[in-house]
Amino acid sequence: MRVIIGYLRPFAKRMGLGFLIKVAGTMAELLLPYLLSYILKDVVARKSMEEILLYGGIMILFAALALACNIIANRMAARVSCDFSERVRQDLFDRTLHLSSAQCDRFTVASLESRITTDTYNVHNFVSMMQRMGVRAPILLIGGVLITLLMDSYLSLVMLATLPLIFVTVYLISRKGVPLYTRVQKAVDGMIRIVREDAGGIRVIKALSRTEHEHARYDRANRELVGCETRAGVTMGAVNPVMTLLMNGGIVGVVALSAGRVADGLSDPETVIAFMQYFTLISMAMMSVTRIFVMYTKCAASARRIAEVLQAPEDLPVMAEDGKGPAGRIVFDHVSFSYAGRANDVEDISFTVPAGGSLGIIGPTGSGKSTIIRLMLRLYDADSGRIYIDGRDVRSIPGPELYAMFGTAMQQDFLYADTVEENIRFGREIGRESMEEAARIAQADGFIRSFADGYGHELAQKGANLSGGQKQRLLISRALAGRPEILVLDDSSSALDYRTDAALRRALASERGECTVVTVAQRVSSVKNCDCILVLEEGRIIGSGRHEELLESCAAYREISESQMGGAIVD
Ligand code: ADP
């Protein structure tokens, strides 16, 4: 909660003002039953119409004041909570963007999403509730009890005796009910996940006739949600009736006792009427205080989850340089790494790529190809061994400087709903010429120009209105447009036909200049012309060299090559 309090500090003045207005409104509300009993008891007895009208007018004034103050304070509270949660959400989002890949793995993407959405919403609700009920309820409760004590302490004590009963009942039901709502939230998350997966993979689902299966999966998630919601609704549905029962029981008790007291001349009917009103106010306040306690538990859990992300330590600190490393644009020196900290996912990887050279990495799925790229980009730190870029340990290069050296096209990169031009520029200051040149090398210029609006053509979300090959060519254009020193193509031409892939490789070879190119591929034809090819299997290099050398020296490479093209490779 300390983090949340820190975020509330800049709003202290606005909250203070809202607090004062709320106090004024609640005080006015609190005085209404007292005024009523005073009018009934004293003013009416004096039989002065003028006085009745005057006090009636004062009552209306107080009621209007209470209404106006409550509305103003509630509106101020709503604005403060919205502004507050906007800042929390923004910072949480920024921090999420800066989390290291290992931290993202630990938190999981789904959990990060729900921290930004559901958890900030819970905290927002609590902050808003505290400003409204958190001020009003204690004043009504304490003020109401004090006034009734002054009016008739005996009746007041009777009334007070029923309050713990209300507190305990509402607390127990809510304590059981609120976790059920947490389960509802989880069930909603599960259902949304299925909708997302199915919406994204709708074509595959249809193509593989999985519609029935997905229907059943959604049905299960939907029924789970209905079950959770019903349990939560049934449990919490008991709160109001039980509250009303207890309140009415209390009122009956007060009336029954006061009948005797009125008969004995120890009290009067007007006081009893005021008492009944105070009793209702106090009981409602009691219920609000109880709910605040329960909401606090929920908010504290969300605040903890938010703080975990906001306070996540810098995972990949920039280290001081410790002298010049080996020559070469990219050097891996006996690098090993494990995601889970158990068996190595890549082991003892060593290679050197000179400036302007090209490296190909080939191997079956899961053999560690992308992991090498992630280590190169320092998305993770190696567990042992060292990685150098231009003779500098990758850990000593500040993130922005390191990323600026690379142009990267990954298989699962995303395109967003905007023009082709903006998707290539990707928010960078890139001139038209560089952009078109990049698209030409990436073999994208032709199909882009075939659109009536050319580079101004609007893409659908995730580039859904493009073919797989077109998407990949745009992603490669994006990677090239920044004129990087190192171009990384991670399985990013798998959807291109052999001819286009060959044209891309030819254009890269002739126009890349001093740019070093690293190509990860499943196809031999995509890496065949590289200066050096690494063949990976289960995280280890089982062969390295030029294409012709590997055909001689590496059986696995020869096998892949022959199985793919029968030995014939498109150039
Ligand atoms: P490739 O690119 O060759 O298909 P990867 O480098 O993606 O293979 O994966 C190598 C190994 O690391 C695989 O066993 C894979 O399951 C594991 N792996 C990849 N990414 C993660 C991750 N984020 N968390 C845990 N294990 C991972």
Coordinates of C-alpha atoms in Angstrom, one line a residue, residues 30 139-151 156 159-160 163 278 282:
L30 CA -26.4 14.1 10.4
I139 CA -18.7 10.6 10.6
L140 CA -22.2 9.2 10.4
L141 CA -21.2 6.4 12.7
I142 CA -19.4 8.4 15.4
G143 CA -21.5 11.5 15.0
G144 CA -24.8 9.5 15.0
V145 CA -23.7 7.6 18.2
L146 CA -22.7 10.8 20.0
I147 CA -26.0 12.6 19.1
T148 CA -28.1 9.7 20.2
L149 CA -26.1 9.4 23.4
L150 CA -26.9 13.0 24.1
M151 CA -30.6 12.5 23.2
S156 CA -28.5 4.6 22.4
M159 CA -29.0 0.4 19.6
L160 CA -25.2 0.1 20.0
L163 CA -24.3 -2.9 15.8
Y278 CA -30.3 7.7 13.3
I282 CA -25.7 4.4 11.7

